[in-house]
PDB file of C-alpha atoms in Angstrom:
ATOM      1  CA  UNK A 121       1.787  11.965  21.395  1.00 36.00           C
ATOM      2  CA  UNK A 122       2.328  12.478  17.828  1.00 37.00           C
ATOM      3  CA  UNK A 123      -0.812  12.969  15.870  1.00 37.00           C
ATOM      4  CA  UNK A 124      -1.827  13.618  12.325  1.00 37.00           C
ATOM      5  CA  UNK A 125      -5.257  14.945  11.277  1.00 34.00           C
ATOM      6  CA  UNK A 126      -6.138  13.268   8.198  1.00 34.00           C
ATOM      7  CA  UNK A 127      -8.670  10.326   6.989  1.00 33.00           C
ATOM      8  CA  UNK A 128      -7.604   7.021   6.956  1.00 32.00           C
ATOM      9  CA  UNK A 129      -5.068   5.984   4.415  1.00 33.00           C
ATOM     10  CA  UNK A 130      -5.154   2.785   2.347  1.00 34.00           C
ATOM     11  CA  UNK A 131      -1.630   3.098   1.223  1.00 37.00           C
ATOM     12  CA  UNK A 132       1.333   4.472   2.484  1.00 50.00           C
ATOM     13  CA  UNK A 133       4.002   5.179  -0.221  1.00 69.00           C
ATOM     14  CA  UNK A 134       2.963   7.158  -3.430  1.00 73.00           C
ATOM     15  CA  UNK A 135       6.435   6.301  -5.121  1.00 82.00           C
ATOM     16  CA  UNK A 136       6.298   8.354  -8.203  1.00 82.00           C
ATOM     17  CA  UNK A 137       3.819  10.938  -9.520  1.00 84.00           C
ATOM     18  CA  UNK A 138       1.857  10.484 -12.439  1.00 85.00           C
ATOM     19  CA  UNK A 139       2.904  13.575 -14.405  1.00 89.00           C
ATOM     20  CA  UNK A 140       6.599  12.242 -13.474  1.00 89.00           C
ATOM     21  CA  UNK A 141       5.730   8.740 -15.296  1.00 88.00           C
ATOM     22  CA  UNK A 142       4.311  10.641 -18.364  1.00 89.00           C
ATOM     23  CA  UNK A 143       7.765  12.742 -18.494  1.00 90.00           C
ATOM     24  CA  UNK A 144       9.868   9.708 -18.183  1.00 87.00           C
ATOM     25  CA  UNK A 145       7.869   7.761 -20.930  1.00 86.00           C
ATOM     26  CA  UNK A 146       8.145  10.872 -23.154  1.00 87.00           C
ATOM     27  CA  UNK A 147      12.015  11.142 -22.638  1.00 85.00           C
ATOM     28  CA  UNK A 148      12.822   7.550 -23.052  1.00 81.00           C
ATOM     29  CA  UNK A 149      10.755   7.357 -26.361  1.00 80.00           C
ATOM     30  CA  UNK A 150      12.552  10.379 -27.949  1.00 79.00           C
ATOM     31  CA  UNK A 151      16.027   9.114 -26.737  1.00 75.00           C
ATOM     32  CA  UNK A 152      15.143   5.484 -28.531  1.00 74.00           C
ATOM     33  CA  UNK A 153      13.657   7.050 -31.902  1.00 73.00           C
ATOM     34  CA  UNK A 154      16.037   9.724 -32.223  1.00 70.00           C
ATOM     35  CA  UNK A 155      17.346   9.586 -36.072  1.00 64.00           C
ATOM     36  CA  UNK A 156      20.953   8.893 -36.513  1.00 57.00           C
ATOM     37  CA  UNK A 157      21.001  11.220 -39.017  1.00 57.00           C
ATOM     38  CA  UNK A 158      18.878  13.746 -41.190  1.00 55.00           C
ATOM     39  CA  UNK A 159      16.402  14.814 -38.108  1.00 56.00           C
ATOM     40  CA  UNK A 160      14.748  17.354 -40.487  1.00 52.00           C
ATOM     41  CA  UNK A 161      13.937  15.181 -42.951  1.00 50.00           C
ATOM     42  CA  UNK A 162      12.574  12.595 -40.367  1.00 54.00           C
ATOM     43  CA  UNK A 163      10.427  15.174 -38.629  1.00 58.00           C
ATOM     44  CA  UNK A 164       8.569  15.621 -42.064  1.00 59.00           C
ATOM     45  CA  UNK A 165       7.352  12.164 -41.670  1.00 62.00           C
ATOM     46  CA  UNK A 166       4.370  11.659 -39.968  1.00 67.00           C
ATOM     47  CA  UNK A 167       5.564   8.076 -38.987  1.00 67.00           C
ATOM     48  CA  UNK A 168       8.122   9.552 -36.727  1.00 71.00           C
ATOM     49  CA  UNK A 169       5.635  11.012 -34.383  1.00 77.00           C
ATOM     50  CA  UNK A 170       3.651   8.134 -34.580  1.00 76.00           C
ATOM     51  CA  UNK A 171       6.428   6.325 -33.371  1.00 77.00           C
ATOM     52  CA  UNK A 172       7.294   8.484 -30.617  1.00 81.00           C
ATOM     53  CA  UNK A 173       3.487   8.726 -29.514  1.00 84.00           C
ATOM     54  CA  UNK A 174       3.345   5.056 -29.301  1.00 82.00           C
ATOM     55  CA  UNK A 175       6.380   4.254 -27.649  1.00 82.00           C
ATOM     56  CA  UNK A 176       5.595   6.697 -25.041  1.00 87.00           C
ATOM     57  CA  UNK A 177       2.224   5.112 -24.457  1.00 88.00           C
ATOM     58  CA  UNK A 178       3.948   1.692 -24.061  1.00 86.00           C
ATOM     59  CA  UNK A 179       6.382   2.817 -21.761  1.00 87.00           C
ATOM     60  CA  UNK A 180       3.757   4.555 -19.816  1.00 90.00           C
ATOM     61  CA  UNK A 181       1.651   1.687 -19.449  1.00 89.00           C
ATOM     62  CA  UNK A 182       4.551  -0.558 -18.517  1.00 89.00           C
ATOM     63  CA  UNK A 183       5.228   2.073 -15.446  1.00 90.00           C
ATOM     64  CA  UNK A 184       1.583   2.337 -14.648  1.00 91.00           C
ATOM     65  CA  UNK A 185       1.365  -1.723 -14.173  1.00 91.00           C
ATOM     66  CA  UNK A 186       4.731  -1.829 -12.287  1.00 91.00           C
ATOM     67  CA  UNK A 187       3.361   0.875 -10.003  1.00 90.00           C
ATOM     68  CA  UNK A 188      -0.106  -0.409  -9.170  1.00 90.00           C
ATOM     69  CA  UNK A 189       1.319  -3.943  -9.026  1.00 91.00           C
ATOM     70  CA  UNK A 190       3.898  -2.657  -6.192  1.00 90.00           C
ATOM     71  CA  UNK A 191       1.088  -0.937  -4.009  1.00 86.00           C
ATOM     72  CA  UNK A 192      -1.403  -4.252  -4.515  1.00 87.00           C
ATOM     73  CA  UNK A 193       2.102  -5.995  -3.144  1.00 87.00           C
ATOM     74  CA  UNK A 194       2.333  -3.508  -0.517  1.00 82.00           C
ATOM     75  CA  UNK A 195      -0.729  -4.256   0.948  1.00 78.00           C
ATOM     76  CA  UNK A 196      -0.094  -8.046   0.526  1.00 80.00           C
ATOM     77  CA  UNK A 197       3.149  -9.086   1.038  1.00 82.00           C
ATOM     78  CA  UNK A 198       5.787  -6.404   2.811  1.00 76.00           C
ATOM     79  CA  UNK A 199       8.994  -6.729   1.904  1.00 80.00           C
ATOM     80  CA  UNK A 200      10.014  -6.368   6.036  1.00 69.00           C
ATOM     81  CA  UNK A 201       7.331  -9.557   6.465  1.00 71.00           C
ATOM     82  CA  UNK A 202       9.180 -11.984   4.027  1.00 79.00           C
ATOM     83  CA  UNK A 203      11.599 -10.595   1.478  1.00 83.00           C
ATOM     84  CA  UNK A 204      12.169 -13.563  -0.605  1.00 88.00           C
ATOM     85  CA  UNK A 205       8.350 -14.248  -0.845  1.00 89.00           C
ATOM     86  CA  UNK A 206       8.109 -10.627  -1.934  1.00 89.00           C
ATOM     87  CA  UNK A 207      10.726 -10.598  -3.862  1.00 89.00           C
ATOM     88  CA  UNK A 208       9.428 -13.573  -6.021  1.00 91.00           C
ATOM     89  CA  UNK A 209       6.095 -11.985  -6.215  1.00 91.00           C
ATOM     90  CA  UNK A 210       7.737  -8.792  -7.519  1.00 91.00           C
ATOM     91  CA  UNK A 211       9.657 -10.646 -10.062  1.00 90.00           C
ATOM     92  CA  UNK A 212       6.659 -12.339 -11.321  1.00 91.00           C
ATOM     93  CA  UNK A 213       4.064  -9.926 -11.220  1.00 91.00           C
ATOM     94  CA  UNK A 214       6.085  -6.490 -11.046  1.00 89.00           C
ATOM     95  CA  UNK A 215       8.621  -7.588 -13.873  1.00 90.00           C
ATOM     96  CA  UNK A 216       7.468 -10.337 -15.848  1.00 90.00           C
ATOM     97  CA  UNK A 217       4.065  -9.689 -16.181  1.00 90.00           C
ATOM     98  CA  UNK A 218       4.672  -5.874 -18.070  1.00 88.00           C
ATOM     99  CA  UNK A 219       7.459  -7.248 -19.892  1.00 85.00           C
ATOM    100  CA  UNK A 220       5.051 -10.039 -21.773  1.00 88.00           C
ATOM    101  CA  UNK A 221       2.654  -7.703 -22.013  1.00 86.00           C
ATOM    102  CA  UNK A 222       4.463  -4.746 -23.436  1.00 81.00           C
ATOM    103  CA  UNK A 223       6.275  -7.297 -25.588  1.00 80.00           C
ATOM    104  CA  UNK A 224       2.899  -8.266 -27.044  1.00 83.00           C
ATOM    105  CA  UNK A 225       1.479  -4.517 -27.516  1.00 81.00           C
ATOM    106  CA  UNK A 226       4.744  -3.482 -29.252  1.00 76.00           C
ATOM    107  CA  UNK A 227       4.572  -6.210 -31.546  1.00 74.00           C
ATOM    108  CA  UNK A 228       1.002  -5.435 -32.548  1.00 79.00           C
ATOM    109  CA  UNK A 229       1.628  -1.774 -32.742  1.00 74.00           C
ATOM    110  CA  UNK A 230       4.781  -2.062 -34.968  1.00 71.00           C
ATOM    111  CA  UNK A 231       3.458  -4.560 -37.228  1.00 72.00           C
ATOM    112  CA  UNK A 232       0.590  -1.953 -37.816  1.00 71.00           C
ATOM    113  CA  UNK A 233       2.967   1.194 -38.136  1.00 64.00           C
ATOM    114  CA  UNK A 234       5.710  -0.747 -39.762  1.00 60.00           C
ATOM    115  CA  UNK A 235       8.236   2.356 -39.524  1.00 56.00           C
ATOM    116  CA  UNK A 236      11.569   2.285 -40.717  1.00 53.00           C
ATOM    117  CA  UNK A 237      12.994   1.535 -37.584  1.00 55.00           C
ATOM    118  CA  UNK A 238      16.789   0.798 -38.795  1.00 50.00           C
ATOM    119  CA  UNK A 239      16.989   4.626 -39.432  1.00 51.00           C
ATOM    120  CA  UNK A 240      16.219   5.492 -35.452  1.00 55.00           C
ATOM    121  CA  UNK A 241      18.272   3.952 -32.092  1.00 56.00           C
ATOM    122  CA  UNK A 242      15.228   1.932 -31.710  1.00 59.00           C
ATOM    123  CA  UNK A 243      17.034  -1.193 -32.650  1.00 56.00           C
ATOM    124  CA  UNK A 244      19.822  -0.692 -30.434  1.00 57.00           C
ATOM    125  CA  UNK A 245      17.644   0.335 -27.476  1.00 62.00           C
ATOM    126  CA  UNK A 246      15.090  -2.444 -28.021  1.00 63.00           C
ATOM    127  CA  UNK A 247      16.283  -4.503 -25.071  1.00 64.00           C
ATOM    128  CA  UNK A 248      16.285  -1.369 -22.721  1.00 67.00           C
ATOM    129  CA  UNK A 249      12.683  -0.722 -23.292  1.00 67.00           C
ATOM    130  CA  UNK A 250      11.477  -4.495 -22.998  1.00 69.00           C
ATOM    131  CA  UNK A 251      13.826  -5.468 -20.144  1.00 78.00           C
ATOM    132  CA  UNK A 252      15.688  -2.578 -18.615  1.00 81.00           C
ATOM    133  CA  UNK A 253      12.926   0.236 -17.702  1.00 82.00           C
ATOM    134  CA  UNK A 254      10.998  -2.717 -15.779  1.00 87.00           C
ATOM    135  CA  UNK A 255      13.774  -3.883 -14.266  1.00 88.00           C
ATOM    136  CA  UNK A 256      15.009  -0.284 -12.977  1.00 88.00           C
ATOM    137  CA  UNK A 257      11.866   0.819 -11.761  1.00 89.00           C
ATOM    138  CA  UNK A 258      11.467  -2.513  -9.678  1.00 90.00           C
ATOM    139  CA  UNK A 259      14.839  -2.219  -8.331  1.00 90.00           C
ATOM    140  CA  UNK A 260      13.940   1.609  -7.423  1.00 88.00           C
ATOM    141  CA  UNK A 261      10.818   0.842  -6.209  1.00 88.00           C
ATOM    142  CA  UNK A 262      12.241  -1.798  -3.703  1.00 87.00           C
ATOM    143  CA  UNK A 263      15.094   0.505  -2.899  1.00 87.00           C
ATOM    144  CA  UNK A 264      12.806   3.238  -1.979  1.00 84.00           C
ATOM    145  CA  UNK A 265      10.397   1.050   0.067  1.00 82.00           C
ATOM    146  CA  UNK A 266      13.302  -0.269   2.288  1.00 78.00           C
ATOM    147  CA  UNK A 267      15.060   2.906   2.709  1.00 78.00           C
ATOM    148  CA  UNK A 268      12.089   4.556   3.785  1.00 71.00           C
ATOM    149  CA  UNK A 269      11.210   1.673   6.087  1.00 69.00           C
ATOM    150  CA  UNK A 270      14.774   1.524   7.812  1.00 66.00           C
ATOM    151  CA  UNK A 271      15.043   5.155   8.152  1.00 60.00           C
ATOM    152  CA  UNK A 272      11.241   5.151   9.877  1.00 53.00           C
ATOM    153  CA  UNK A 273      12.972   2.624  12.249  1.00 46.00           C
ATOM    154  CA  UNK A 274       9.618   0.933  13.356  1.00 46.00           C
ATOM    155  CA  UNK A 275       9.849  -0.650  16.511  1.00 45.00           C
ATOM    156  CA  UNK A 276       6.803  -2.359  18.361  1.00 43.00           C
ATOM    157  CA  UNK A 277       6.143  -2.635  21.611  1.00 42.00           C
ATOM    158  CA  UNK A 278       7.346  -5.996  22.827  1.00 44.00           C
ATOM    159  CA  UNK A 279       4.974  -8.949  22.454  1.00 49.00           C
ATOM    160  CA  UNK A 280       3.463 -10.078  25.834  1.00 50.00           C
ATOM    161  CA  UNK A 281       4.648 -13.552  27.017  1.00 53.00           C
ATOM    162  CA  UNK A 282       2.644 -16.124  28.718  1.00 54.00           C
ATOM    163  CA  UNK A 283       2.079 -14.891  32.658  1.00 54.00           C
ATOM    164  CA  UNK A 284       2.883 -11.206  31.936  1.00 60.00           C
ATOM    165  CA  UNK A 285       0.417  -8.487  32.758  1.00 65.00           C
ATOM    166  CA  UNK A 286      -0.657  -5.998  30.195  1.00 69.00           C
ATOM    167  CA  UNK A 287       0.784  -2.437  30.355  1.00 72.00           C
ATOM    168  CA  UNK A 288      -1.475   0.303  30.000  1.00 78.00           C
ATOM    169  CA  UNK A 289       1.070   2.323  28.116  1.00 79.00           C
ATOM    170  CA  UNK A 290       1.692   1.280  24.704  1.00 80.00           C
ATOM    171  CA  UNK A 291       5.122   2.867  23.277  1.00 76.00           C
ATOM    172  CA  UNK A 292       5.968   2.999  19.360  1.00 70.00           C
ATOM    173  CA  UNK A 293       8.946   4.130  17.943  1.00 58.00           C
ATOM    174  CA  UNK A 294       7.829   5.958  15.143  1.00 58.00           C
ATOM    175  CA  UNK A 295       9.721   8.324  12.485  1.00 54.00           C
ATOM    176  CA  UNK A 296      12.629   9.067  14.694  1.00 51.00           C
ATOM    177  CA  UNK A 297      10.232   9.771  17.595  1.00 58.00           C
ATOM    178  CA  UNK A 298       8.295   8.238  20.341  1.00 68.00           C
ATOM    179  CA  UNK A 299       4.701   7.716  20.331  1.00 77.00           C
ATOM    180  CA  UNK A 300       3.060   6.898  23.927  1.00 82.00           C
ATOM    181  CA  UNK A 301      -0.626   5.811  24.213  1.00 86.00           C
ATOM    182  CA  UNK A 302      -2.709   4.727  27.428  1.00 87.00           C
ATOM    183  CA  UNK A 303      -4.636   1.828  26.535  1.00 87.00           C
ATOM    184  CA  UNK A 304      -7.455   3.440  28.702  1.00 88.00           C
ATOM    185  CA  UNK A 305      -7.482   6.427  26.007  1.00 92.00           C
ATOM    186  CA  UNK A 306      -7.972   4.445  22.927  1.00 93.00           C
ATOM    187  CA  UNK A 307     -11.722   3.888  21.636  1.00 94.00           C
ATOM    188  CA  UNK A 308     -10.741   1.723  18.703  1.00 95.00           C
ATOM    189  CA  UNK A 309      -7.930   0.793  16.230  1.00 94.00           C
ATOM    190  CA  UNK A 310      -8.312   0.586  12.494  1.00 95.00           C
ATOM    191  CA  UNK A 311      -5.801  -1.151  10.091  1.00 90.00           C
ATOM    192  CA  UNK A 312      -5.622  -0.333   6.521  1.00 83.00           C
ATOM    193  CA  UNK A 313      -2.757  -1.739   4.368  1.00 75.00           C
ATOM    194  CA  UNK A 314       0.545  -0.791   6.097  1.00 73.00           C
ATOM    195  CA  UNK A 315      -1.176   1.910   8.320  1.00 80.00           C
ATOM    196  CA  UNK A 316      -2.726   1.535  11.842  1.00 87.00           C
ATOM    197  CA  UNK A 317      -4.771   4.159  12.961  1.00 91.00           C
ATOM    198  CA  UNK A 318      -5.371   4.578  16.745  1.00 92.00           C
ATOM    199  CA  UNK A 319      -8.510   6.896  17.512  1.00 94.00           C
ATOM    200  CA  UNK A 320      -8.929   7.883  21.063  1.00 93.00           C
ATOM    201  CA  UNK A 321     -11.847   8.860  22.684  1.00 92.00           C
ATOM    202  CA  UNK A 322     -11.304  12.397  22.758  1.00 90.00           C
ATOM    203  CA  UNK A 323      -8.740  14.205  20.432  1.00 86.00           C
ATOM    204  CA  UNK A 324      -7.483  13.357  16.616  1.00 88.00           C
ATOM    205  CA  UNK A 325      -6.321   9.965  15.323  1.00 90.00           C
ATOM    206  CA  UNK A 326      -2.799   8.605  15.697  1.00 88.00           C
ATOM    207  CA  UNK A 327      -1.687   7.126  12.549  1.00 85.00           C
ATOM    208  CA  UNK A 328       1.274   4.504  12.859  1.00 82.00           C
ATOM    209  CA  UNK A 329       3.230   3.731   9.437  1.00 76.00           C
ATOM    210  CA  UNK A 330       4.176   0.718   8.232  1.00 72.00           C
ATOM    211  CA  UNK A 331       2.652  -0.634  11.796  1.00 76.00           C
ATOM    212  CA  UNK A 332       0.441  -3.608  11.161  1.00 79.00           C
ATOM    213  CA  UNK A 333      -2.915  -4.315  12.833  1.00 85.00           C
ATOM    214  CA  UNK A 334      -1.552  -7.857  13.863  1.00 83.00           C
ATOM    215  CA  UNK A 335       1.155  -6.575  15.389  1.00 79.00           C
ATOM    216  CA  UNK A 336      -0.775  -3.962  17.425  1.00 84.00           C
ATOM    217  CA  UNK A 337      -2.966  -6.446  18.542  1.00 86.00           C
ATOM    218  CA  UNK A 338      -0.433  -8.433  20.157  1.00 82.00           C
ATOM    219  CA  UNK A 339       0.327  -5.873  22.586  1.00 82.00           C
ATOM    220  CA  UNK A 340      -3.296  -5.302  23.909  1.00 86.00           C
ATOM    221  CA  UNK A 341      -5.114  -6.832  26.772  1.00 86.00           C
ATOM    222  CA  UNK A 342      -7.907  -9.235  25.087  1.00 87.00           C
ATOM    223  CA  UNK A 343     -10.034  -8.317  28.257  1.00 87.00           C
ATOM    224  CA  UNK A 344     -10.349  -4.780  27.073  1.00 90.00           C
ATOM    225  CA  UNK A 345      -9.974  -5.025  23.458  1.00 93.00           C
ATOM    226  CA  UNK A 346     -11.939  -7.114  21.110  1.00 94.00           C
ATOM    227  CA  UNK A 347     -10.868  -7.616  17.390  1.00 94.00           C
ATOM    228  CA  UNK A 348     -14.596  -7.736  15.511  1.00 94.00           C
ATOM    229  CA  UNK A 349     -13.276  -7.788  12.083  1.00 93.00           C
ATOM    230  CA  UNK A 350     -10.049  -7.822   9.805  1.00 91.00           C
ATOM    231  CA  UNK A 351      -9.756  -4.196  10.135  1.00 93.00           C
ATOM    232  CA  UNK A 352     -11.396  -2.906  13.640  1.00 96.00           C
ATOM    233  CA  UNK A 353     -10.457  -3.440  17.068  1.00 95.00           C
ATOM    234  CA  UNK A 354     -12.801  -1.941  19.771  1.00 95.00           C
ATOM    235  CA  UNK A 355     -13.203  -1.018  23.300  1.00 93.00           C
ATOM    236  CA  UNK A 356     -16.290  -1.277  25.368  1.00 92.00           C
ATOM    237  CA  UNK A 357     -16.053   2.658  25.971  1.00 91.00           C
ATOM    238  CA  UNK A 358     -16.429   3.162  21.978  1.00 93.00           C
ATOM    239  CA  UNK A 359     -19.347   0.732  21.652  1.00 93.00           C
ATOM    240  CA  UNK A 360     -22.746   2.769  21.367  1.00 92.00           C
ATOM    241  CA  UNK A 361     -25.371   0.336  19.896  1.00 92.00           C
ATOM    242  CA  UNK A 362     -25.502  -2.782  17.483  1.00 92.00           C
ATOM    243  CA  UNK A 363     -28.040  -3.519  14.698  1.00 91.00           C
ATOM    244  CA  UNK A 364     -28.640  -6.861  12.630  1.00 90.00           C
ATOM    245  CA  UNK A 365     -27.030  -6.681   9.428  1.00 88.00           C
ATOM    246  CA  UNK A 366     -27.675  -9.491   7.031  1.00 85.00           C
ATOM    247  CA  UNK A 367     -26.789 -12.414   9.000  1.00 84.00           C
ATOM    248  CA  UNK A 368     -24.109 -10.415  11.160  1.00 89.00           C
ATOM    249  CA  UNK A 369     -24.342  -7.271  13.114  1.00 93.00           C
ATOM    250  CA  UNK A 370     -23.418  -3.602  12.226  1.00 94.00           C
ATOM    251  CA  UNK A 371     -21.711  -1.695  15.088  1.00 95.00           C
ATOM    252  CA  UNK A 372     -21.841   1.721  15.888  1.00 95.00           C
ATOM    253  CA  UNK A 373     -19.067   3.663  17.628  1.00 94.00           C
ATOM    254  CA  UNK A 374     -18.353   6.656  19.293  1.00 92.00           C
ATOM    255  CA  UNK A 375     -16.325   8.268  17.844  1.00 92.00           C
ATOM    256  CA  UNK A 376     -18.045   7.854  14.856  1.00 92.00           C
ATOM    257  CA  UNK A 377     -16.273   5.319  12.324  1.00 92.00           C
ATOM    258  CA  UNK A 378     -15.295   6.448   8.858  1.00 88.00           C
ATOM    259  CA  UNK A 379     -17.038   3.444   7.364  1.00 92.00           C
ATOM    260  CA  UNK A 380     -19.523   0.794   8.448  1.00 93.00           C
ATOM    261  CA  UNK A 381     -18.050  -1.466  11.287  1.00 94.00           C
ATOM    262  CA  UNK A 382     -19.442  -4.905   9.807  1.00 94.00           C
ATOM    263  CA  UNK A 383     -19.146  -8.145  12.031  1.00 94.00           C
ATOM    264  CA  UNK A 384     -19.429 -11.188  10.028  1.00 92.00           C
ATOM    265  CA  UNK A 385     -21.632 -14.214  11.095  1.00 90.00           C
ATOM    266  CA  UNK A 386     -18.974 -16.243  12.595  1.00 90.00           C
ATOM    267  CA  UNK A 387     -17.620 -13.575  14.886  1.00 91.00           C
ATOM    268  CA  UNK A 388     -21.068 -12.443  16.049  1.00 92.00           C
ATOM    269  CA  UNK A 389     -20.992 -14.441  19.500  1.00 92.00           C
ATOM    270  CA  UNK A 390     -17.548 -13.450  20.535  1.00 92.00           C
ATOM    271  CA  UNK A 391     -18.273  -9.927  20.021  1.00 92.00           C
ATOM    272  CA  UNK A 392     -21.707  -9.985  21.960  1.00 92.00           C
ATOM    273  CA  UNK A 393     -19.903 -12.127  24.442  1.00 92.00           C
ATOM    274  CA  UNK A 394     -17.026  -9.318  24.857  1.00 92.00           C
ATOM    275  CA  UNK A 395     -19.796  -6.675  25.261  1.00 91.00           C
ATOM    276  CA  UNK A 396     -21.846  -8.659  27.854  1.00 90.00           C
ATOM    277  CA  UNK A 397     -19.091  -9.533  30.010  1.00 87.00           C
ATOM    278  CA  UNK A 398     -17.786  -5.708  30.107  1.00 84.00           C
ATOM    279  CA  UNK A 399     -21.518  -4.747  30.908  1.00 83.00           C
ATOM    280  CA  UNK A 400     -21.271  -7.199  33.873  1.00 81.00           C
ATOM    281  CA  UNK A 401     -18.145  -6.206  34.837  1.00 77.00           C
ATOM    282  CA  UNK A 402     -19.004  -2.461  34.983  1.00 76.00           C
ATOM    283  CA  UNK A 403     -22.508  -3.505  36.655  1.00 69.00           C
ATOM    284  CA  UNK A 404     -20.550  -5.475  39.613  1.00 64.00           C
TER     285      UNK A 404
END
């Protein structure tokens, strides 16, 4: 059994470190505004430094937007779940939106600065800034994600068909190895973004990367597991008590969960019925 002793993660891939984005922005800005001639003379003018700093900031903002939009899309529309759908959103939000914002900001900035950009390489490299950098970053993020996904090689346990019994052994091929978990050892399961965390009754949590909660739920016996909200699947063995919370319930689990487990009003009847059925089964 492969375990990782760390808190639940809401995102999987970190992509690019912030300091690396700063370095890329600064290097691109220097390459674009480097004087064609007379370097010493240009360095004496303050406009050159304003131009370098301004371009660095614009490029960094562009990279930051692409980074955070990509992380958001990783949680909402994964590449492996729908390549064309994710590609469309990546193009619209991860490429088009940063390009438009970068163009508007640069227009305002250069009207205010009014530098002699004809003496630099900026005029030649203008389209590289506005179009090339966002395009390269989006392609790089896409390739990095897909290469990681196929390198990890996630393979879920087979989905249970009608008439088949649920196995007590859940097997996940994960990061080149095999994770085998007995259903009876599971207290509850937590899904955050592209990660699913299996919390056993005893021991450290098991984090499955690039495995959604929905995929795991399809392999579980509904008589032993209950999905109480979008993020949590519990067993009766983990249930301690419940308390009214607004119009729903708050569940207290063992081992203690990292966050409050709230059951919405629509799910209260289902959850209470599951708990009552398990109590009756044990009593019998």
